[in-house]
Amino acid sequence: MNERIFCLPILVMLSLAGCSGTPPRQGLPPVVEGGAPSSEPAARVGVPRGEEPVVVSPPQSGGGAVVALLERADDYRRSGDVSGEAATIERALRIEPNNARLWSRLAEARLEQGQPRQAEQLALKSNGLATGDRALQAHNWRLVARARWALDDAAGARAAEQRARSLDRR
Amino acid sequence: MARKKRKTRRGGRKRRRSRRSSFPWGRILLALLVVVVGYVAFLDFQVYRQFEGKRWALPARVYARPLELYAGLKLTPQQFADELRALGYRSVSKARRPGQVARNGSRFELVSRPFLFWDGREASHALRLRFASGHLSELTDARSGKAVALARLDPLEIGSIYTARQEDRILLRLEDVPDTLVKALIAVEDRSFYQHHGVSPRAIARAFWVNLRSGEVVQGGSTLTQQLVKNFFLSNRRSLWRKLNEAIMALLLERRYSKDEILEAYLNEVYLAQDGQRAIHGFGLGSRFFFQRPPKELNTAQIALLVGMVKGPSYYNPVRHPERALKRRNLVLKVMLEQGIISRSEYQKARRQKLGLVRPRAGTSKSFPAFLDLVRRQLRRDYNESDLVSEGLRIFTTLDPQLQWALQKSLARHIQPLLKKHPELQGAGMVTHSANGEVLALVGGRQAGFAGYNRALDARRQVGSLLKPAVYLTALEQPRRYNLASLLDDGPLEYRQAGKLWSPRNYDRKFHGRVMLYQALAHSYNVATARLGLALGVQRVIDTLRRLSVEQPLNPYPSLFLGAVNMSVLDVTRLYLNFASGGFDIPLRSIREVLQADGEPLQRYELSIERVIDPGPAFLLNRALQLVVQEGTARSLAQRFPASAGLAGKTGTTNDLRDSWYAGYDGEKLGVIWMGRDDNQSMGLTGSSGALRVWSDVYASAGAVPVQMPKPDSVVWHGVDRDSGGLADSGCDNTVQLPFIESGVMPPAAPCASGAARRWLPKWMQ
């Protein structure tokens, strides 16, 4: 519920930006905030020069499959097989490559695997996709901080902690 | 001197001869016995060593990615049917056993095969599937009717790694072999198999008689055990000595091992066919080779065909000599009937069947030499060649057969018609997953099915305008100086360096005056790009390229801005992955996991990423590359794909039309296509008239996924007046939406802006 409330003003702003000074023939910038519903009908266009019209599928969402894989990843974690956990999350990411939570989860696993550099990068990647989800962003910045502590980058770690706190406050 | 020596020798011989009469026969017999016993012991040791240890050198097996099934998967019924066919699933009216599928329009019911993956065994599933509007819409358990969250099919085997003239086989356990096959084999090749002790005196006597009468060796009285021994330990020569060895070793083998063990070894050893440099051994691979399925899934007629081939694999080869093979098969069926292995009705039914060979359907072959070449190169970095060809490693790769077929077909479709005019025309292409760097498809030449010069990896060609995004990115990374609407000068340019005059021209031989930065990239204007590059400095652009993993030698001359760099399809892929992934460097991977023959994981190639472009500039560049498609040199795509796809990319054309390039991505995958000639002569295609069309076909048949790049907080959208490059408002009617870095420089208000924007902007901006 919280996430939707955060998304709302962004969507409103976007649609305003799209309307102001934009004639109808210029569509909205191709930016999607959050996942598009998979029930959305596929779009069709006219057929130029005898070529088949191309149907663009809505982004893939593998809801049940990803949940199942995350449960399996939990099993791996409980049995102490972090590498198996990471590989299972990678498998889930092939199904939903834009799922910010999966990237964040992979970052955590890499931290457990003793790969703080990768953990940091994956958390940053997750943050790039987690627009509007402040809780997840704050969580990712804490992961970044932990990774940087592990890398003996105290200044970087404190800066990341600072960002996490400022996201908490807002 | 020499003569003298000979004499004395002769004398010595005489002496020995004279002693012979008193030679002790008993001792010589004893010595002979010792030699014989020793020899038998030596043979016994050989039999033991070969049989106990690893019996065969097993080539590493290479698999494509397994198809993961779940509701919501983007896949058409046709694509699914193609994949099942390549996997050797049989069409039936009701799927009951693994490897069977029943199709009714867009509904399928199948029983999948169990398979051992890195994370354990995927059990066989009875599945019911329904497809709707390009997606798998329902996935349920065919028995319980409950929804299934996720199921994995067995992966397509796409090759194995062997040395020249190496034997290849898929090891079977006896329980993997249908009973009928074993019985038929025994009935045809060695009826007394379960009675004899390795050799069958009756069979030998018969063969001896036949051979004696004809004066040469025509018939062998070999038991299965002898045949195994012959193939296993001995040369192919037909000599009495070898025959003797064979018989002794057969007896020894039977003494040490059970009938079942010998039978299992025989089933795996027997030679069945030749496939180029590769020898097909054993019923496991033979079944796969001729029928695309494991032995358990063979029908009676197919079993009879394989069993019949044992007698003369090349004489009875069903591909080259179908009539002979059919005759032989029917003979085997008759024997099976006589021996009570099959009933009369089974016999009648099987006799009526055709040979039933299953060859890969055209366009869905399983031979992907260019991709395997990439896999091999990656493996050779981490493994010894000898381990790769002998340890039976199982290599799980990233290849997506659907995309591979689409890429092969599209390249062929566009090259074929041009061959009359340009017989030398070649092409190469690569598709990768833009979030994880997995290589999904790779073609190294216009004949994708043939190994050879792998242009995708080894042909380094001038990239031309493909390099321009690096120049524009260098500018966009200085938001206080540049944004997408910055006005660039595309007027005549003369630049003097070291006494030499450089005056780049545009492809259309025109100058376009003042253009917005994004327009210069979208229309690939050379002059504006050159001027921008000069303002940035060559070194800065080189630094950017190095950061984006371009490792080629780069000459620090302004011609670099226009792409005077030689790169392969793979190099370009690496460069563009930085853009397609939203600013992350992602090492390319063609392998996911390597397993030992027993299924134990040996190595996993993990996903790793590194941010190399800040989110703001990465987002701006992505928008610019989308505008290349919406209104620039790649706009033919905008006619074919809906705007909602948000496709992005860049064309590349080199001087005199020597190279045609396109690098582009949707929300899921990056595709890079090159067309040109090996001798680097002109072939008359630009990036958009050649490579772009191939790309378009690939994405049309594989399906395009919308680009979803969330806007970073540091970026804001503004409408910009196309005529002036100023900020627009409701008073302007020809605008483009552009993202800006909020803290960076903004364009002034456009002349058409009626006031809202003017009031909103600070005075100094107006």
PDB file of N, CA and C in Angstrom, chain A residues 19-83:
ATOM      1  N   CYS A  19       1.355  16.295 -20.717  1.00  0.00           N
ATOM      2  CA  CYS A  19       0.302  17.120 -21.288  1.00  0.00           C
ATOM      3  C   CYS A  19       0.792  18.517 -21.624  1.00  0.00           C
ATOM      4  N   SER A  20       1.607  19.079 -20.703  1.00  0.00           N
ATOM      5  CA  SER A  20       1.959  20.474 -20.892  1.00  0.00           C
ATOM      6  C   SER A  20       2.867  20.629 -22.095  1.00  0.00           C
ATOM      7  N   GLY A  21       2.380  21.362 -23.053  1.00  0.00           N
ATOM      8  CA  GLY A  21       3.191  21.674 -24.212  1.00  0.00           C
ATOM      9  C   GLY A  21       3.417  20.498 -25.136  1.00  0.00           C
ATOM     10  N   THR A  22       2.676  19.408 -24.906  1.00  0.00           N
ATOM     11  CA  THR A  22       2.893  18.271 -25.785  1.00  0.00           C
ATOM     12  C   THR A  22       1.658  17.990 -26.596  1.00  0.00           C
ATOM     13  N   PRO A  23       1.751  18.127 -27.878  1.00  0.00           N
ATOM     14  CA  PRO A  23       0.603  17.772 -28.709  1.00  0.00           C
ATOM     15  C   PRO A  23       0.370  16.275 -28.657  1.00  0.00           C
ATOM     16  N   PRO A  24      -0.831  15.830 -28.972  1.00  0.00           N
ATOM     17  CA  PRO A  24      -1.183  14.425 -28.829  1.00  0.00           C
ATOM     18  C   PRO A  24      -0.239  13.484 -29.592  1.00  0.00           C
ATOM     19  N   ARG A  25       0.322  13.955 -30.707  1.00  0.00           N
ATOM     20  CA  ARG A  25       1.110  12.997 -31.507  1.00  0.00           C
ATOM     21  C   ARG A  25       2.406  12.619 -30.803  1.00  0.00           C
ATOM     22  N   GLN A  26       2.832  13.423 -29.838  1.00  0.00           N
ATOM     23  CA  GLN A  26       4.042  13.051 -29.110  1.00  0.00           C
ATOM     24  C   GLN A  26       3.644  12.342 -27.832  1.00  0.00           C
ATOM     25  N   GLY A  27       3.846  11.065 -27.763  1.00  0.00           N
ATOM     26  CA  GLY A  27       3.417  10.290 -26.612  1.00  0.00           C
ATOM     27  C   GLY A  27       4.265  10.566 -25.389  1.00  0.00           C
ATOM     28  N   LEU A  28       3.877   9.935 -24.330  1.00  0.00           N
ATOM     29  CA  LEU A  28       4.649  10.032 -23.093  1.00  0.00           C
ATOM     30  C   LEU A  28       6.028   9.444 -23.310  1.00  0.00           C
ATOM     31  N   PRO A  29       6.991   9.960 -22.612  1.00  0.00           N
ATOM     32  CA  PRO A  29       8.309   9.325 -22.695  1.00  0.00           C
ATOM     33  C   PRO A  29       8.177   7.866 -22.270  1.00  0.00           C
ATOM     34  N   PRO A  30       8.907   7.005 -22.916  1.00  0.00           N
ATOM     35  CA  PRO A  30       8.740   5.572 -22.646  1.00  0.00           C
ATOM     36  C   PRO A  30       9.354   5.171 -21.319  1.00  0.00           C
ATOM     37  N   VAL A  31       8.749   5.687 -20.279  1.00  0.00           N
ATOM     38  CA  VAL A  31       9.251   5.337 -18.968  1.00  0.00           C
ATOM     39  C   VAL A  31       8.124   4.669 -18.225  1.00  0.00           C
ATOM     40  N   VAL A  32       8.415   3.558 -17.641  1.00  0.00           N
ATOM     41  CA  VAL A  32       7.374   2.869 -16.893  1.00  0.00           C
ATOM     42  C   VAL A  32       7.754   2.912 -15.425  1.00  0.00           C
ATOM     43  N   GLU A  33       6.886   3.449 -14.646  1.00  0.00           N
ATOM     44  CA  GLU A  33       7.134   3.480 -13.202  1.00  0.00           C
ATOM     45  C   GLU A  33       6.466   2.272 -12.600  1.00  0.00           C
ATOM     46  N   GLY A  34       7.238   1.369 -12.077  1.00  0.00           N
ATOM     47  CA  GLY A  34       6.668   0.132 -11.546  1.00  0.00           C
ATOM     48  C   GLY A  34       6.291  -0.777 -12.696  1.00  0.00           C
ATOM     49  N   GLY A  35       5.917  -1.990 -12.381  1.00  0.00           N
ATOM     50  CA  GLY A  35       5.615  -2.944 -13.436  1.00  0.00           C
ATOM     51  C   GLY A  35       4.257  -2.679 -14.056  1.00  0.00           C
ATOM     52  N   ALA A  36       4.172  -2.842 -15.371  1.00  0.00           N
ATOM     53  CA  ALA A  36       2.886  -2.719 -16.033  1.00  0.00           C
ATOM     54  C   ALA A  36       2.114  -4.003 -15.759  1.00  0.00           C
ATOM     55  N   PRO A  37       0.804  -3.905 -15.634  1.00  0.00           N
ATOM     56  CA  PRO A  37       0.029  -5.116 -15.363  1.00  0.00           C
ATOM     57  C   PRO A  37       0.134  -6.079 -16.538  1.00  0.00           C
ATOM     58  N   SER A  38       0.236  -7.363 -16.231  1.00  0.00           N
ATOM     59  CA  SER A  38       0.449  -8.316 -17.311  1.00  0.00           C
ATOM     60  C   SER A  38      -0.827  -8.583 -18.092  1.00  0.00           C
ATOM     61  N   SER A  39      -1.948  -8.102 -17.563  1.00  0.00           N
ATOM     62  CA  SER A  39      -3.195  -8.324 -18.270  1.00  0.00           C
ATOM     63  C   SER A  39      -3.402  -7.290 -19.380  1.00  0.00           C
ATOM     64  N   GLU A  40      -2.529  -6.288 -19.399  1.00  0.00           N
ATOM     65  CA  GLU A  40      -2.605  -5.230 -20.403  1.00  0.00           C
ATOM     66  C   GLU A  40      -2.617  -5.837 -21.802  1.00  0.00           C
ATOM     67  N   PRO A  41      -3.563  -5.420 -22.646  1.00  0.00           N
ATOM     68  CA  PRO A  41      -3.593  -6.017 -23.979  1.00  0.00           C
ATOM     69  C   PRO A  41      -2.341  -5.633 -24.768  1.00  0.00           C
ATOM     70  N   ALA A  42      -1.874  -6.545 -25.608  1.00  0.00           N
ATOM     71  CA  ALA A  42      -0.684  -6.269 -26.396  1.00  0.00           C
ATOM     72  C   ALA A  42      -0.995  -5.214 -27.451  1.00  0.00           C
ATOM     73  N   ALA A  43      -0.033  -4.318 -27.666  1.00  0.00           N
ATOM     74  CA  ALA A  43      -0.248  -3.220 -28.600  1.00  0.00           C
ATOM     75  C   ALA A  43       0.049  -3.666 -30.030  1.00  0.00           C
ATOM     76  N   ARG A  44      -0.686  -3.112 -30.969  1.00  0.00           N
ATOM     77  CA  ARG A  44      -0.451  -3.431 -32.380  1.00  0.00           C
ATOM     78  C   ARG A  44      -0.205  -2.145 -33.158  1.00  0.00           C
ATOM     79  N   VAL A  45       0.524  -2.238 -34.229  1.00  0.00           N
ATOM     80  CA  VAL A  45       0.711  -1.064 -35.089  1.00  0.00           C
ATOM     81  C   VAL A  45       0.380  -1.429 -36.516  1.00  0.00           C
ATOM     82  N   GLY A  46       0.323  -0.400 -37.361  1.00  0.00           N
ATOM     83  CA  GLY A  46       0.052  -0.611 -38.776  1.00  0.00           C
ATOM     84  C   GLY A  46       1.158  -1.416 -39.427  1.00  0.00           C
ATOM     85  N   VAL A  47       0.876  -1.930 -40.577  1.00  0.00           N
ATOM     86  CA  VAL A  47       1.820  -2.812 -41.248  1.00  0.00           C
ATOM     87  C   VAL A  47       2.516  -2.081 -42.392  1.00  0.00           C
ATOM     88  N   PRO A  48       3.790  -1.749 -42.235  1.00  0.00           N
ATOM     89  CA  PRO A  48       4.476  -1.101 -43.344  1.00  0.00           C
ATOM     90  C   PRO A  48       5.088  -2.128 -44.300  1.00  0.00           C
ATOM     91  N   ARG A  49       5.048  -1.833 -45.526  1.00  0.00           N
ATOM     92  CA  ARG A  49       5.723  -2.603 -46.588  1.00  0.00           C
ATOM     93  C   ARG A  49       5.626  -4.112 -46.407  1.00  0.00           C
ATOM     94  N   GLY A  50       4.418  -4.570 -46.213  1.00  0.00           N
ATOM     95  CA  GLY A  50       4.217  -6.017 -46.208  1.00  0.00           C
ATOM     96  C   GLY A  50       4.836  -6.760 -45.039  1.00  0.00           C
ATOM     97  N   GLU A  51       5.409  -6.037 -44.099  1.00  0.00           N
ATOM     98  CA  GLU A  51       5.985  -6.741 -42.960  1.00  0.00           C
ATOM     99  C   GLU A  51       4.902  -7.063 -41.944  1.00  0.00           C
ATOM    100  N   GLU A  52       5.110  -8.143 -41.223  1.00  0.00           N
ATOM    101  CA  GLU A  52       4.159  -8.532 -40.196  1.00  0.00           C
ATOM    102  C   GLU A  52       4.120  -7.471 -39.110  1.00  0.00           C
ATOM    103  N   PRO A  53       2.940  -7.169 -38.584  1.00  0.00           N
ATOM    104  CA  PRO A  53       2.911  -6.251 -37.450  1.00  0.00           C
ATOM    105  C   PRO A  53       3.521  -6.954 -36.246  1.00  0.00           C
ATOM    106  N   VAL A  54       4.214  -6.197 -35.459  1.00  0.00           N
ATOM    107  CA  VAL A  54       4.870  -6.820 -34.323  1.00  0.00           C
ATOM    108  C   VAL A  54       4.075  -6.567 -33.068  1.00  0.00           C
ATOM    109  N   VAL A  55       3.817  -7.597 -32.357  1.00  0.00           N
ATOM    110  CA  VAL A  55       3.102  -7.472 -31.102  1.00  0.00           C
ATOM    111  C   VAL A  55       4.134  -7.380 -29.985  1.00  0.00           C
ATOM    112  N   VAL A  56       4.033  -6.302 -29.238  1.00  0.00           N
ATOM    113  CA  VAL A  56       4.979  -6.173 -28.138  1.00  0.00           C
ATOM    114  C   VAL A  56       4.320  -6.678 -26.868  1.00  0.00           C
ATOM    115  N   SER A  57       4.955  -7.647 -26.280  1.00  0.00           N
ATOM    116  CA  SER A  57       4.377  -8.238 -25.083  1.00  0.00           C
ATOM    117  C   SER A  57       4.598  -7.314 -23.911  1.00  0.00           C
ATOM    118  N   PRO A  58       3.649  -7.326 -22.985  1.00  0.00           N
ATOM    119  CA  PRO A  58       3.917  -6.590 -21.752  1.00  0.00           C
ATOM    120  C   PRO A  58       5.077  -7.268 -21.047  1.00  0.00           C
ATOM    121  N   PRO A  59       5.767  -6.534 -20.182  1.00  0.00           N
ATOM    122  CA  PRO A  59       6.912  -7.142 -19.522  1.00  0.00           C
ATOM    123  C   PRO A  59       6.498  -8.420 -18.808  1.00  0.00           C
ATOM    124  N   GLN A  60       7.400  -9.368 -18.833  1.00  0.00           N
ATOM    125  CA  GLN A  60       7.112 -10.670 -18.277  1.00  0.00           C
ATOM    126  C   GLN A  60       7.007 -10.587 -16.763  1.00  0.00           C
ATOM    127  N   SER A  61       5.994 -11.208 -16.199  1.00  0.00           N
ATOM    128  CA  SER A  61       5.985 -11.296 -14.749  1.00  0.00           C
ATOM    129  C   SER A  61       5.739 -12.743 -14.374  1.00  0.00           C
ATOM    130  N   GLY A  62       6.656 -13.268 -13.614  1.00  0.00           N
ATOM    131  CA  GLY A  62       6.558 -14.684 -13.284  1.00  0.00           C
ATOM    132  C   GLY A  62       6.193 -14.881 -11.842  1.00  0.00           C
ATOM    133  N   GLY A  63       5.200 -14.076 -11.367  1.00  0.00           N
ATOM    134  CA  GLY A  63       4.828 -14.036  -9.956  1.00  0.00           C
ATOM    135  C   GLY A  63       5.034 -15.325  -9.184  1.00  0.00           C
ATOM    136  N   GLY A  64       4.243 -16.350  -9.525  1.00  0.00           N
ATOM    137  CA  GLY A  64       4.293 -17.609  -8.775  1.00  0.00           C
ATOM    138  C   GLY A  64       5.647 -18.279  -8.864  1.00  0.00           C
ATOM    139  N   ALA A  65       6.252 -18.210 -10.057  1.00  0.00           N
ATOM    140  CA  ALA A  65       7.545 -18.857 -10.259  1.00  0.00           C
ATOM    141  C   ALA A  65       8.611 -18.207  -9.385  1.00  0.00           C
ATOM    142  N   VAL A  66       8.581 -16.858  -9.334  1.00  0.00           N
ATOM    143  CA  VAL A  66       9.587 -16.152  -8.550  1.00  0.00           C
ATOM    144  C   VAL A  66       9.399 -16.437  -7.058  1.00  0.00           C
ATOM    145  N   VAL A  67       8.150 -16.478  -6.637  1.00  0.00           N
ATOM    146  CA  VAL A  67       7.880 -16.803  -5.226  1.00  0.00           C
ATOM    147  C   VAL A  67       8.425 -18.189  -4.893  1.00  0.00           C
ATOM    148  N   ALA A  68       8.158 -19.139  -5.809  1.00  0.00           N
ATOM    149  CA  ALA A  68       8.634 -20.510  -5.577  1.00  0.00           C
ATOM    150  C   ALA A  68      10.157 -20.549  -5.477  1.00  0.00           C
ATOM    151  N   LEU A  69      10.809 -19.786  -6.350  1.00  0.00           N
ATOM    152  CA  LEU A  69      12.273 -19.788  -6.336  1.00  0.00           C
ATOM    153  C   LEU A  69      12.817 -19.123  -5.073  1.00  0.00           C
ATOM    154  N   LEU A  70      12.124 -18.061  -4.626  1.00  0.00           N
ATOM    155  CA  LEU A  70      12.584 -17.410  -3.400  1.00  0.00           C
ATOM    156  C   LEU A  70      12.455 -18.342  -2.197  1.00  0.00           C
ATOM    157  N   GLU A  71      11.394 -19.144  -2.218  1.00  0.00           N
ATOM    158  CA  GLU A  71      11.253 -20.126  -1.126  1.00  0.00           C
ATOM    159  C   GLU A  71      12.400 -21.130  -1.159  1.00  0.00           C
ATOM    160  N   ARG A  72      12.757 -21.529  -2.393  1.00  0.00           N
ATOM    161  CA  ARG A  72      13.867 -22.469  -2.518  1.00  0.00           C
ATOM    162  C   ARG A  72      15.172 -21.815  -2.056  1.00  0.00           C
ATOM    163  N   ALA A  73      15.320 -20.528  -2.398  1.00  0.00           N
ATOM    164  CA  ALA A  73      16.525 -19.803  -1.966  1.00  0.00           C
ATOM    165  C   ALA A  73      16.601 -19.766  -0.444  1.00  0.00           C
ATOM    166  N   ASP A  74      15.427 -19.586   0.200  1.00  0.00           N
ATOM    167  CA  ASP A  74      15.392 -19.610   1.674  1.00  0.00           C
ATOM    168  C   ASP A  74      15.875 -20.948   2.213  1.00  0.00           C
ATOM    169  N   ASP A  75      15.438 -22.030   1.537  1.00  0.00           N
ATOM    170  CA  ASP A  75      15.875 -23.367   1.965  1.00  0.00           C
ATOM    171  C   ASP A  75      17.391 -23.483   1.899  1.00  0.00           C
ATOM    172  N   TYR A  76      17.948 -22.994   0.805  1.00  0.00           N
ATOM    173  CA  TYR A  76      19.412 -23.045   0.652  1.00  0.00           C
ATOM    174  C   TYR A  76      20.087 -22.275   1.783  1.00  0.00           C
ATOM    175  N   ARG A  77      19.535 -21.092   2.065  1.00  0.00           N
ATOM    176  CA  ARG A  77      20.145 -20.261   3.095  1.00  0.00           C
ATOM    177  C   ARG A  77      20.109 -20.979   4.447  1.00  0.00           C
ATOM    178  N   ARG A  78      18.951 -21.571   4.740  1.00  0.00           N
ATOM    179  CA  ARG A  78      18.822 -22.272   6.023  1.00  0.00           C
ATOM    180  C   ARG A  78      19.791 -23.437   6.129  1.00  0.00           C
ATOM    181  N   SER A  79      20.051 -24.077   4.968  1.00  0.00           N
ATOM    182  CA  SER A  79      20.971 -25.220   5.019  1.00  0.00           C
ATOM    183  C   SER A  79      22.430 -24.777   4.896  1.00  0.00           C
ATOM    184  N   GLY A  80      22.638 -23.463   4.863  1.00  0.00           N
ATOM    185  CA  GLY A  80      24.000 -22.947   4.855  1.00  0.00           C
ATOM    186  C   GLY A  80      24.662 -22.931   3.487  1.00  0.00           C
ATOM    187  N   ASP A  81      23.916 -23.213   2.434  1.00  0.00           N
ATOM    188  CA  ASP A  81      24.476 -23.216   1.075  1.00  0.00           C
ATOM    189  C   ASP A  81      24.210 -21.849   0.422  1.00  0.00           C
ATOM    190  N   VAL A  82      25.087 -20.871   0.708  1.00  0.00           N
ATOM    191  CA  VAL A  82      24.853 -19.516   0.210  1.00  0.00           C
ATOM    192  C   VAL A  82      25.010 -19.462  -1.301  1.00  0.00           C
ATOM    193  N   SER A  83      25.931 -20.273  -1.800  1.00  0.00           N
ATOM    194  CA  SER A  83      26.160 -20.281  -3.240  1.00  0.00           C
ATOM    195  C   SER A  83      24.923 -20.805  -3.974  1.00  0.00           C
TER     196      SER A  83
END
